[in-house]
Amino acid sequence: MYDIREWRHVFKLDPNKEISDEHLERVCESGTDAIIVGGTDGVTLENVLELLGRVRRFSVPCVLEISNLESITPGFDFYFIPMVLNSRETKWIIDLHHDAVKQFGDVMNWDEIWMEGYCILHKHCKAAMLTAADTELEEEDVVAYARMAEHMYHLPIFYLEYSGSYGDPGLVQRVKQVLMKTQLFYGGGIKTAKQAKEMAKYADTVVVGNIVYEDIEQALATVKAVKQ
Ligand SMILES: CC(C)=CCC/C(C)=C/CC/C(C)=C/CC/C(C)=C/CC/C(C)=C/CC/C(C)=C/CC/C(C)=C/COP(=O)(O)OP(=O)(O)O
Ligand SMILES: O=P(O)(O)OC[C@@H](O)CO
Ligand SMILES: [Mg+2]
């Protein structure tokens, strides 16, 4: 399924983490809509290429979520580019992007590239710490970022990121109410089918990450829960 607007469930695999061939096969054949390859730290060209090669044995769409310039490589179906809307440093909103477009502009296929407006809400996650994200936000702050993503920047994706911690379904519901065109991704702390189903009531697309490495059966159960 190559229309990202139809994706309801995706697995995010971290190139810096080990996964056996058996588990990878089960993840790729689970019925999930796509695999996102991405992580905050330890992402190298070598481990990205290794994971890409292994995922490519299956027909599931495969996305590179870019976290640094060194690990960008051809071969993915799509490239997702995060910009952290609630970062206190322009580096994570525009500067790295400027450097990258300066370097890759001539070879960029814009049809494969999707911008993600991140709002990172879990204070202690690696992505929040790296990007100096302001996580002390009121509901209305988050809603304002969502509106900016859609109406000011025309971003295709607004990503509510609670990486490592289960978020507030009420907030996801509230954000969904103000988005008409921009697709709402929710990711963070989903460990059970029940949680996946709950977030899928409000988010357009649910992202399941770390539980793949902790409890493969629970991870796989999230697919059916979201798609039912
Ligand atoms: C040759 C070729 C194929 C060219 C392709 C052209 C192309 C696609 C060029 C890219 C152009 C471009 C504009 C690139 C952007 C460059 C860049 C480095 C932007 C900054 C991205 C950014 C804000 C990164 C910060 C970290 C972040 C938000 C990462 C996202 C992933 C994430 C949140 C993972 C979760 O990690 P976490 O849970 O914290 O970690 P653990 O699970 O390990 O605890
Ligand atoms: O790893 P978890 O906590 O499931 O989060 C998924 C994803 O949103 C991380 O970027
Ligand atoms: Mg992770």
PDB file of C-alpha atoms and ligand atoms in Angstrom:
ATOM      1  CA  MET A   1       0.000   0.000   0.000  1.00  0.00           C
ATOM      2  CA  TYR A   2       1.879   3.033  -1.242  1.00  0.00           C
ATOM      3  CA  ASP A   3      -0.606   5.766  -0.289  1.00  0.00           C
ATOM      4  CA  ILE A   4       0.580   6.896   3.130  1.00  0.00           C
ATOM      5  CA  ARG A   5      -2.788   8.553   3.782  1.00  0.00           C
ATOM      6  CA  GLU A   6      -4.256   5.086   4.086  1.00  0.00           C
ATOM      7  CA  TRP A   7      -1.763   3.851   6.633  1.00  0.00           C
ATOM      8  CA  ARG A   8      -3.362   3.030   9.988  1.00  0.00           C
ATOM      9  CA  HIS A   9      -0.550   1.070  11.610  1.00  0.00           C
ATOM     10  CA  VAL A  10       3.209   1.191  11.158  1.00  0.00           C
ATOM     11  CA  PHE A  11       6.122  -0.415  12.957  1.00  0.00           C
ATOM     12  CA  LYS A  12       9.196   1.723  13.632  1.00  0.00           C
ATOM     13  CA  LEU A  13      12.388  -0.347  13.643  1.00  0.00           C
ATOM     14  CA  ASP A  14      15.565   1.055  15.123  1.00  0.00           C
ATOM     15  CA  PRO A  15      18.698   0.288  13.059  1.00  0.00           C
ATOM     16  CA  ASN A  16      20.672   0.529  16.301  1.00  0.00           C
ATOM     17  CA  LYS A  17      18.790  -2.407  17.856  1.00  0.00           C
ATOM     18  CA  GLU A  18      19.097  -6.150  17.210  1.00  0.00           C
ATOM     19  CA  ILE A  19      16.205  -8.109  15.729  1.00  0.00           C
ATOM     20  CA  SER A  20      16.306 -11.786  14.729  1.00  0.00           C
ATOM     21  CA  ASP A  21      15.381 -12.924  11.209  1.00  0.00           C
ATOM     22  CA  GLU A  22      12.368 -14.741  12.622  1.00  0.00           C
ATOM     23  CA  HIS A  23      10.997 -11.685  14.431  1.00  0.00           C
ATOM     24  CA  LEU A  24      11.716  -9.431  11.466  1.00  0.00           C
ATOM     25  CA  GLU A  25       9.810 -11.749   9.159  1.00  0.00           C
ATOM     26  CA  ARG A  26       6.822 -11.798  11.520  1.00  0.00           C
ATOM     27  CA  VAL A  27       6.849  -7.993  11.758  1.00  0.00           C
ATOM     28  CA  CYS A  28       7.087  -7.504   7.989  1.00  0.00           C
ATOM     29  CA  GLU A  29       4.398 -10.095   7.264  1.00  0.00           C
ATOM     30  CA  SER A  30       2.116  -8.938  10.092  1.00  0.00           C
ATOM     31  CA  GLY A  31      -0.244  -6.916   7.929  1.00  0.00           C
ATOM     32  CA  THR A  32       1.199  -3.602   9.127  1.00  0.00           C
ATOM     33  CA  ASP A  33       1.008  -0.872   6.498  1.00  0.00           C
ATOM     34  CA  ALA A  34       4.691   0.041   6.520  1.00  0.00           C
ATOM     35  CA  ILE A  35       8.029  -0.214   8.255  1.00  0.00           C
ATOM     36  CA  ILE A  36       9.711   3.011   9.303  1.00  0.00           C
ATOM     37  CA  VAL A  37      13.446   2.696   9.826  1.00  0.00           C
ATOM     38  CA  GLY A  38      14.529   5.300  12.351  1.00  0.00           C
ATOM     39  CA  GLY A  39      15.921   6.146  15.746  1.00  0.00           C
ATOM     40  CA  THR A  40      17.522   8.984  17.628  1.00  0.00           C
ATOM     41  CA  ASP A  41      21.016   7.725  18.349  1.00  0.00           C
ATOM     42  CA  GLY A  42      23.498   5.254  16.880  1.00  0.00           C
ATOM     43  CA  VAL A  43      21.934   5.468  13.415  1.00  0.00           C
ATOM     44  CA  THR A  44      24.706   4.897  10.863  1.00  0.00           C
ATOM     45  CA  LEU A  45      24.837   4.270   7.122  1.00  0.00           C
ATOM     46  CA  GLU A  46      26.011   0.758   7.880  1.00  0.00           C
ATOM     47  CA  ASN A  47      23.157  -0.260  10.201  1.00  0.00           C
ATOM     48  CA  VAL A  48      20.543   1.486   8.014  1.00  0.00           C
ATOM     49  CA  LEU A  49      21.738  -0.410   4.913  1.00  0.00           C
ATOM     50  CA  GLU A  50      21.777  -3.673   6.817  1.00  0.00           C
ATOM     51  CA  LEU A  51      18.186  -3.260   8.020  1.00  0.00           C
ATOM     52  CA  LEU A  52      17.004  -1.992   4.619  1.00  0.00           C
ATOM     53  CA  GLY A  53      18.438  -5.094   2.921  1.00  0.00           C
ATOM     54  CA  ARG A  54      16.691  -7.381   5.399  1.00  0.00           C
ATOM     55  CA  VAL A  55      13.304  -5.601   5.179  1.00  0.00           C
ATOM     56  CA  ARG A  56      13.517  -5.563   1.382  1.00  0.00           C
ATOM     57  CA  ARG A  57      13.049  -9.355   1.308  1.00  0.00           C
ATOM     58  CA  PHE A  58       9.379  -8.609   2.037  1.00  0.00           C
ATOM     59  CA  SER A  59       6.811  -6.603   0.085  1.00  0.00           C
ATOM     60  CA  VAL A  60       5.883  -4.171   2.879  1.00  0.00           C
ATOM     61  CA  PRO A  61       6.601  -0.475   2.086  1.00  0.00           C
ATOM     62  CA  CYS A  62       9.760   0.780   3.772  1.00  0.00           C
ATOM     63  CA  VAL A  63      10.455   4.359   4.879  1.00  0.00           C
ATOM     64  CA  LEU A  64      13.644   5.995   6.108  1.00  0.00           C
ATOM     65  CA  GLU A  65      12.943   8.537   8.831  1.00  0.00           C
ATOM     66  CA  ILE A  66      15.996  10.732   8.609  1.00  0.00           C
ATOM     67  CA  SER A  67      17.770  11.564  11.848  1.00  0.00           C
ATOM     68  CA  ASN A  68      21.191  12.525  10.487  1.00  0.00           C
ATOM     69  CA  LEU A  69      22.870  13.328   7.173  1.00  0.00           C
ATOM     70  CA  GLU A  70      25.377  10.477   7.311  1.00  0.00           C
ATOM     71  CA  SER A  71      22.791   7.685   7.083  1.00  0.00           C
ATOM     72  CA  ILE A  72      20.802   8.899   4.057  1.00  0.00           C
ATOM     73  CA  THR A  73      20.831   6.306   1.279  1.00  0.00           C
ATOM     74  CA  PRO A  74      18.771   5.508  -1.840  1.00  0.00           C
ATOM     75  CA  GLY A  75      16.578   2.404  -1.854  1.00  0.00           C
ATOM     76  CA  PHE A  76      13.654   3.354   0.382  1.00  0.00           C
ATOM     77  CA  ASP A  77      10.100   3.846  -0.878  1.00  0.00           C
ATOM     78  CA  PHE A  78       9.735   7.093   1.072  1.00  0.00           C
ATOM     79  CA  TYR A  79      11.781   9.480   3.173  1.00  0.00           C
ATOM     80  CA  PHE A  80      10.194  11.092   6.224  1.00  0.00           C
ATOM     81  CA  ILE A  81      11.896  14.239   7.455  1.00  0.00           C
ATOM     82  CA  PRO A  82      11.202  15.292  11.028  1.00  0.00           C
ATOM     83  CA  MET A  83      11.117  18.938  12.066  1.00  0.00           C
ATOM     84  CA  VAL A  84      10.656  19.368  15.799  1.00  0.00           C
ATOM     85  CA  LEU A  85       8.141  22.166  16.155  1.00  0.00           C
ATOM     86  CA  ASN A  86       8.618  22.448  19.921  1.00  0.00           C
ATOM     87  CA  SER A  87      12.421  22.426  19.838  1.00  0.00           C
ATOM     88  CA  ARG A  88      14.146  25.406  21.442  1.00  0.00           C
ATOM     89  CA  GLU A  89      16.921  25.172  18.829  1.00  0.00           C
ATOM     90  CA  THR A  90      16.499  26.195  15.190  1.00  0.00           C
ATOM     91  CA  LYS A  91      18.921  23.398  14.238  1.00  0.00           C
ATOM     92  CA  TRP A  92      16.098  20.829  14.601  1.00  0.00           C
ATOM     93  CA  ILE A  93      13.486  22.965  12.850  1.00  0.00           C
ATOM     94  CA  ILE A  94      15.271  24.405   9.828  1.00  0.00           C
ATOM     95  CA  ASP A  95      19.094  24.474   9.954  1.00  0.00           C
ATOM     96  CA  LEU A  96      19.868  20.772   9.382  1.00  0.00           C
ATOM     97  CA  HIS A  97      17.229  20.753   6.662  1.00  0.00           C
ATOM     98  CA  HIS A  98      18.907  23.671   4.932  1.00  0.00           C
ATOM     99  CA  ASP A  99      22.287  21.896   5.057  1.00  0.00           C
ATOM    100  CA  ALA A 100      20.698  18.728   3.656  1.00  0.00           C
ATOM    101  CA  VAL A 101      18.876  20.414   0.789  1.00  0.00           C
ATOM    102  CA  LYS A 102      22.108  22.248  -0.066  1.00  0.00           C
ATOM    103  CA  GLN A 103      23.857  18.877  -0.273  1.00  0.00           C
ATOM    104  CA  PHE A 104      21.132  16.681  -1.809  1.00  0.00           C
ATOM    105  CA  GLY A 105      18.869  19.206  -3.572  1.00  0.00           C
ATOM    106  CA  ASP A 106      19.760  18.068  -7.097  1.00  0.00           C
ATOM    107  CA  VAL A 107      18.944  14.411  -6.417  1.00  0.00           C
ATOM    108  CA  MET A 108      15.887  14.841  -4.201  1.00  0.00           C
ATOM    109  CA  ASN A 109      12.710  13.262  -5.543  1.00  0.00           C
ATOM    110  CA  TRP A 110      10.119  15.383  -3.775  1.00  0.00           C
ATOM    111  CA  ASP A 111       7.355  12.846  -4.523  1.00  0.00           C
ATOM    112  CA  GLU A 112       9.033  10.431  -2.105  1.00  0.00           C
ATOM    113  CA  ILE A 113       9.628  12.985   0.628  1.00  0.00           C
ATOM    114  CA  TRP A 114       7.174  13.729   3.432  1.00  0.00           C
ATOM    115  CA  MET A 115       7.723  16.326   6.116  1.00  0.00           C
ATOM    116  CA  GLU A 116       6.712  15.461   9.662  1.00  0.00           C
ATOM    117  CA  GLY A 117       5.936  18.207  12.173  1.00  0.00           C
ATOM    118  CA  TYR A 118       6.941  16.591  15.459  1.00  0.00           C
ATOM    119  CA  CYS A 119       5.608  17.683  18.814  1.00  0.00           C
ATOM    120  CA  ILE A 120       7.628  15.735  21.400  1.00  0.00           C
ATOM    121  CA  LEU A 121       5.875  15.405  24.747  1.00  0.00           C
ATOM    122  CA  HIS A 122       7.843  12.881  26.784  1.00  0.00           C
ATOM    123  CA  LYS A 123      10.446  14.946  28.604  1.00  0.00           C
ATOM    124  CA  HIS A 124      12.863  12.056  29.207  1.00  0.00           C
ATOM    125  CA  CYS A 125      12.953  10.447  25.763  1.00  0.00           C
ATOM    126  CA  LYS A 126      16.176  10.622  23.783  1.00  0.00           C
ATOM    127  CA  ALA A 127      14.592  12.660  20.997  1.00  0.00           C
ATOM    128  CA  ALA A 128      13.358  15.311  23.469  1.00  0.00           C
ATOM    129  CA  MET A 129      16.738  15.593  25.114  1.00  0.00           C
ATOM    130  CA  LEU A 130      18.669  15.709  21.846  1.00  0.00           C
ATOM    131  CA  THR A 131      16.467  18.406  20.342  1.00  0.00           C
ATOM    132  CA  ALA A 132      15.947  20.444  23.534  1.00  0.00           C
ATOM    133  CA  ALA A 133      12.209  20.077  23.108  1.00  0.00           C
ATOM    134  CA  ASP A 134       9.971  22.171  25.319  1.00  0.00           C
ATOM    135  CA  THR A 135       7.755  19.435  26.717  1.00  0.00           C
ATOM    136  CA  GLU A 136       6.066  21.581  29.377  1.00  0.00           C
ATOM    137  CA  LEU A 137       3.112  22.310  27.161  1.00  0.00           C
ATOM    138  CA  GLU A 138      -0.555  22.961  27.865  1.00  0.00           C
ATOM    139  CA  GLU A 139      -3.176  21.304  25.697  1.00  0.00           C
ATOM    140  CA  GLU A 140      -3.724  24.607  23.890  1.00  0.00           C
ATOM    141  CA  ASP A 141       0.009  24.849  23.041  1.00  0.00           C
ATOM    142  CA  VAL A 142      -0.115  21.447  21.379  1.00  0.00           C
ATOM    143  CA  VAL A 143      -3.303  22.355  19.518  1.00  0.00           C
ATOM    144  CA  ALA A 144      -1.576  25.526  18.305  1.00  0.00           C
ATOM    145  CA  TYR A 145       1.375  23.504  16.958  1.00  0.00           C
ATOM    146  CA  ALA A 146      -1.065  21.230  15.159  1.00  0.00           C
ATOM    147  CA  ARG A 147      -2.835  24.188  13.594  1.00  0.00           C
ATOM    148  CA  MET A 148       0.496  25.718  12.567  1.00  0.00           C
ATOM    149  CA  ALA A 149       1.531  22.417  10.992  1.00  0.00           C
ATOM    150  CA  GLU A 150      -1.616  22.320   8.878  1.00  0.00           C
ATOM    151  CA  HIS A 151      -2.351  25.934   8.066  1.00  0.00           C
ATOM    152  CA  MET A 152       0.998  27.751   8.221  1.00  0.00           C
ATOM    153  CA  TYR A 153       3.431  25.099   7.007  1.00  0.00           C
ATOM    154  CA  HIS A 154       1.049  22.790   5.097  1.00  0.00           C
ATOM    155  CA  LEU A 155       2.808  19.755   6.532  1.00  0.00           C
ATOM    156  CA  PRO A 156       1.434  16.383   5.432  1.00  0.00           C
ATOM    157  CA  ILE A 157       2.092  14.825   8.862  1.00  0.00           C
ATOM    158  CA  PHE A 158       1.745  16.047  12.455  1.00  0.00           C
ATOM    159  CA  TYR A 159       3.456  13.572  14.808  1.00  0.00           C
ATOM    160  CA  LEU A 160       2.506  13.478  18.489  1.00  0.00           C
ATOM    161  CA  GLU A 161       5.580  11.803  19.954  1.00  0.00           C
ATOM    162  CA  TYR A 162       5.596  10.253  23.422  1.00  0.00           C
ATOM    163  CA  SER A 163       8.457   7.850  22.638  1.00  0.00           C
ATOM    164  CA  GLY A 164       8.854   5.333  25.467  1.00  0.00           C
ATOM    165  CA  SER A 165       5.783   6.485  27.397  1.00  0.00           C
ATOM    166  CA  TYR A 166       2.061   6.058  26.762  1.00  0.00           C
ATOM    167  CA  GLY A 167       0.448   9.409  26.070  1.00  0.00           C
ATOM    168  CA  ASP A 168      -2.853  11.080  26.773  1.00  0.00           C
ATOM    169  CA  PRO A 169      -5.647   9.787  24.493  1.00  0.00           C
ATOM    170  CA  GLY A 170      -7.726  12.876  25.373  1.00  0.00           C
ATOM    171  CA  LEU A 171      -5.051  15.118  23.899  1.00  0.00           C
ATOM    172  CA  VAL A 172      -4.787  12.978  20.771  1.00  0.00           C
ATOM    173  CA  GLN A 173      -8.561  13.256  20.362  1.00  0.00           C
ATOM    174  CA  ARG A 174      -8.421  17.041  20.813  1.00  0.00           C
ATOM    175  CA  VAL A 175      -5.624  17.411  18.243  1.00  0.00           C
ATOM    176  CA  LYS A 176      -7.462  15.221  15.754  1.00  0.00           C
ATOM    177  CA  GLN A 177     -10.470  17.540  16.028  1.00  0.00           C
ATOM    178  CA  VAL A 178      -8.481  20.483  14.638  1.00  0.00           C
ATOM    179  CA  LEU A 179      -6.757  18.680  11.756  1.00  0.00           C
ATOM    180  CA  MET A 180      -8.569  18.393   8.428  1.00  0.00           C
ATOM    181  CA  LYS A 181      -5.814  17.677   5.878  1.00  0.00           C
ATOM    182  CA  THR A 182      -2.680  17.015   7.883  1.00  0.00           C
ATOM    183  CA  GLN A 183      -2.376  13.363   8.895  1.00  0.00           C
ATOM    184  CA  LEU A 184      -2.080  12.708  12.635  1.00  0.00           C
ATOM    185  CA  PHE A 185       0.564  10.184  13.698  1.00  0.00           C
ATOM    186  CA  TYR A 186       0.651   9.011  17.292  1.00  0.00           C
ATOM    187  CA  GLY A 187       3.684   7.153  18.655  1.00  0.00           C
ATOM    188  CA  GLY A 188       4.883   6.274  22.109  1.00  0.00           C
ATOM    189  CA  GLY A 189       4.621   3.578  24.735  1.00  0.00           C
ATOM    190  CA  ILE A 190       2.122   1.333  22.988  1.00  0.00           C
ATOM    191  CA  LYS A 191       2.629  -2.063  24.601  1.00  0.00           C
ATOM    192  CA  THR A 192      -0.749  -3.752  24.229  1.00  0.00           C
ATOM    193  CA  ALA A 193      -3.496  -4.283  21.689  1.00  0.00           C
ATOM    194  CA  LYS A 194      -5.848  -2.308  23.954  1.00  0.00           C
ATOM    195  CA  GLN A 195      -3.597   0.753  23.916  1.00  0.00           C
ATOM    196  CA  ALA A 196      -3.119   0.530  20.154  1.00  0.00           C
ATOM    197  CA  LYS A 197      -6.878   0.355  19.652  1.00  0.00           C
ATOM    198  CA  GLU A 198      -7.437   3.301  21.982  1.00  0.00           C
ATOM    199  CA  MET A 199      -4.989   5.577  20.154  1.00  0.00           C
ATOM    200  CA  ALA A 200      -6.265   4.395  16.760  1.00  0.00           C
ATOM    201  CA  LYS A 201      -9.705   5.787  17.660  1.00  0.00           C
ATOM    202  CA  TYR A 202      -8.229   9.276  17.324  1.00  0.00           C
ATOM    203  CA  ALA A 203      -4.915   9.143  15.454  1.00  0.00           C
ATOM    204  CA  ASP A 204      -4.927   8.487  11.716  1.00  0.00           C
ATOM    205  CA  THR A 205      -1.776   6.403  12.032  1.00  0.00           C
ATOM    206  CA  VAL A 206      -0.433   4.582  15.058  1.00  0.00           C
ATOM    207  CA  VAL A 207       3.325   3.960  15.360  1.00  0.00           C
ATOM    208  CA  VAL A 208       4.568   0.972  17.363  1.00  0.00           C
ATOM    209  CA  GLY A 209       8.272   0.889  18.193  1.00  0.00           C
ATOM    210  CA  ASN A 210      10.109  -0.414  21.227  1.00  0.00           C
ATOM    211  CA  ILE A 211       7.674  -3.208  22.159  1.00  0.00           C
ATOM    212  CA  VAL A 212       8.885  -5.063  19.045  1.00  0.00           C
ATOM    213  CA  TYR A 213      12.169  -5.562  20.902  1.00  0.00           C
ATOM    214  CA  GLU A 214      10.572  -6.332  24.264  1.00  0.00           C
ATOM    215  CA  ASP A 215       7.564  -8.549  23.551  1.00  0.00           C
ATOM    216  CA  ILE A 216       7.048  -9.625  19.957  1.00  0.00           C
ATOM    217  CA  GLU A 217       3.648 -11.252  20.584  1.00  0.00           C
ATOM    218  CA  GLN A 218       2.218  -8.071  22.110  1.00  0.00           C
ATOM    219  CA  ALA A 219       3.734  -6.036  19.278  1.00  0.00           C
ATOM    220  CA  LEU A 220       2.112  -8.211  16.622  1.00  0.00           C
ATOM    221  CA  ALA A 221      -1.253  -8.064  18.405  1.00  0.00           C
ATOM    222  CA  THR A 222      -1.348  -4.282  17.888  1.00  0.00           C
ATOM    223  CA  VAL A 223      -1.769  -4.709  14.122  1.00  0.00           C
ATOM    224  CA  LYS A 224      -5.084  -6.538  14.344  1.00  0.00           C
ATOM    225  CA  ALA A 225      -6.261  -4.237  17.118  1.00  0.00           C
ATOM    226  CA  VAL A 226      -5.773  -1.167  14.941  1.00  0.00           C
ATOM    227  CA  LYS A 227      -7.153  -2.660  11.755  1.00  0.00           C
ATOM    228  CA  GLN A 228     -10.327  -4.204  13.195  1.00  0.00           C
TER     229      GLN A 228
HETATM  230  C1  LIG B   1      20.952  10.154  -2.151  1.00  0.00           C
HETATM  231  C2  LIG B   1      19.548  10.193  -1.725  1.00  0.00           C
HETATM  232  C3  LIG B   1      18.749   8.991  -1.725  1.00  0.00           C
HETATM  233  C4  LIG B   1      19.023  11.329  -1.331  1.00  0.00           C
HETATM  234  C5  LIG B   1      17.682  11.400  -0.742  1.00  0.00           C
HETATM  235  C6  LIG B   1      17.274  12.807  -0.675  1.00  0.00           C
HETATM  236  C7  LIG B   1      16.802  13.135   0.706  1.00  0.00           C
HETATM  237  C8  LIG B   1      15.655  12.392   1.239  1.00  0.00           C
HETATM  238  C9  LIG B   1      17.421  14.098   1.385  1.00  0.00           C
HETATM  239  C10 LIG B   1      17.042  14.528   2.788  1.00  0.00           C
HETATM  240  C11 LIG B   1      16.952  16.010   2.904  1.00  0.00           C
HETATM  241  C12 LIG B   1      16.682  16.512   4.284  1.00  0.00           C
HETATM  242  C13 LIG B   1      15.971  17.806   4.378  1.00  0.00           C
HETATM  243  C14 LIG B   1      17.118  15.860   5.387  1.00  0.00           C
HETATM  244  C15 LIG B   1      16.935  16.310   6.804  1.00  0.00           C
HETATM  245  C16 LIG B   1      18.219  16.256   7.563  1.00  0.00           C
HETATM  246  C17 LIG B   1      18.093  16.193   9.062  1.00  0.00           C
HETATM  247  C18 LIG B   1      19.210  15.557   9.772  1.00  0.00           C
HETATM  248  C19 LIG B   1      17.039  16.719   9.747  1.00  0.00           C
HETATM  249  C20 LIG B   1      16.867  16.700  11.224  1.00  0.00           C
HETATM  250  C21 LIG B   1      15.936  15.625  11.692  1.00  0.00           C
HETATM  251  C22 LIG B   1      15.664  15.685  13.169  1.00  0.00           C
HETATM  252  C23 LIG B   1      14.860  16.810  13.682  1.00  0.00           C
HETATM  253  C24 LIG B   1      16.166  14.735  14.025  1.00  0.00           C
HETATM  254  C25 LIG B   1      16.010  14.763  15.479  1.00  0.00           C
HETATM  255  C26 LIG B   1      15.703  13.402  16.126  1.00  0.00           C
HETATM  256  C27 LIG B   1      14.371  12.863  15.713  1.00  0.00           C
HETATM  257  C28 LIG B   1      13.155  13.687  15.863  1.00  0.00           C
HETATM  258  C29 LIG B   1      14.326  11.639  15.220  1.00  0.00           C
HETATM  259  C30 LIG B   1      13.087  10.986  14.761  1.00  0.00           C
HETATM  260  C31 LIG B   1      13.023   9.556  15.221  1.00  0.00           C
HETATM  261  C32 LIG B   1      12.630   9.321  16.616  1.00  0.00           C
HETATM  262  C33 LIG B   1      11.908  10.321  17.373  1.00  0.00           C
HETATM  263  C34 LIG B   1      12.960   8.142  17.161  1.00  0.00           C
HETATM  264  C35 LIG B   1      12.636   7.758  18.548  1.00  0.00           C
HETATM  265  O1  LIG B   1      13.795   7.592  19.198  1.00  0.00           O
HETATM  266  P1  LIG B   1      13.811   7.370  20.779  1.00  0.00           P
HETATM  267  O2  LIG B   1      12.587   6.656  21.168  1.00  0.00           O
HETATM  268  O3  LIG B   1      14.065   8.669  21.425  1.00  0.00           O
HETATM  269  O4  LIG B   1      14.976   6.439  21.011  1.00  0.00           O
HETATM  270  P2  LIG B   1      14.981   5.019  21.722  1.00  0.00           P
HETATM  271  O5  LIG B   1      13.794   4.233  21.320  1.00  0.00           O
HETATM  272  O6  LIG B   1      16.252   4.404  21.244  1.00  0.00           O
HETATM  273  O7  LIG B   1      14.967   5.258  23.202  1.00  0.00           O
HETATM  274  O1  LIG B   2       9.073   3.149  20.730  1.00  0.00           O
HETATM  275  P1  LIG B   2       7.720   3.596  21.133  1.00  0.00           P
HETATM  276  O2  LIG B   2       7.609   4.069  22.538  1.00  0.00           O
HETATM  277  O3  LIG B   2       6.662   2.582  20.777  1.00  0.00           O
HETATM  278  O4  LIG B   2       7.399   4.884  20.228  1.00  0.00           O
HETATM  279  C1  LIG B   2       7.244   4.743  18.847  1.00  0.00           C
HETATM  280  C2  LIG B   2       7.711   5.950  18.101  1.00  0.00           C
HETATM  281  O5  LIG B   2       6.826   7.011  18.228  1.00  0.00           O
HETATM  282  C3  LIG B   2       9.114   6.368  18.444  1.00  0.00           C
HETATM  283  O6  LIG B   2       9.522   7.375  17.576  1.00  0.00           O
HETATM  284 MG    MG B   3      12.692   3.830  19.883  1.00  0.00          MG
END
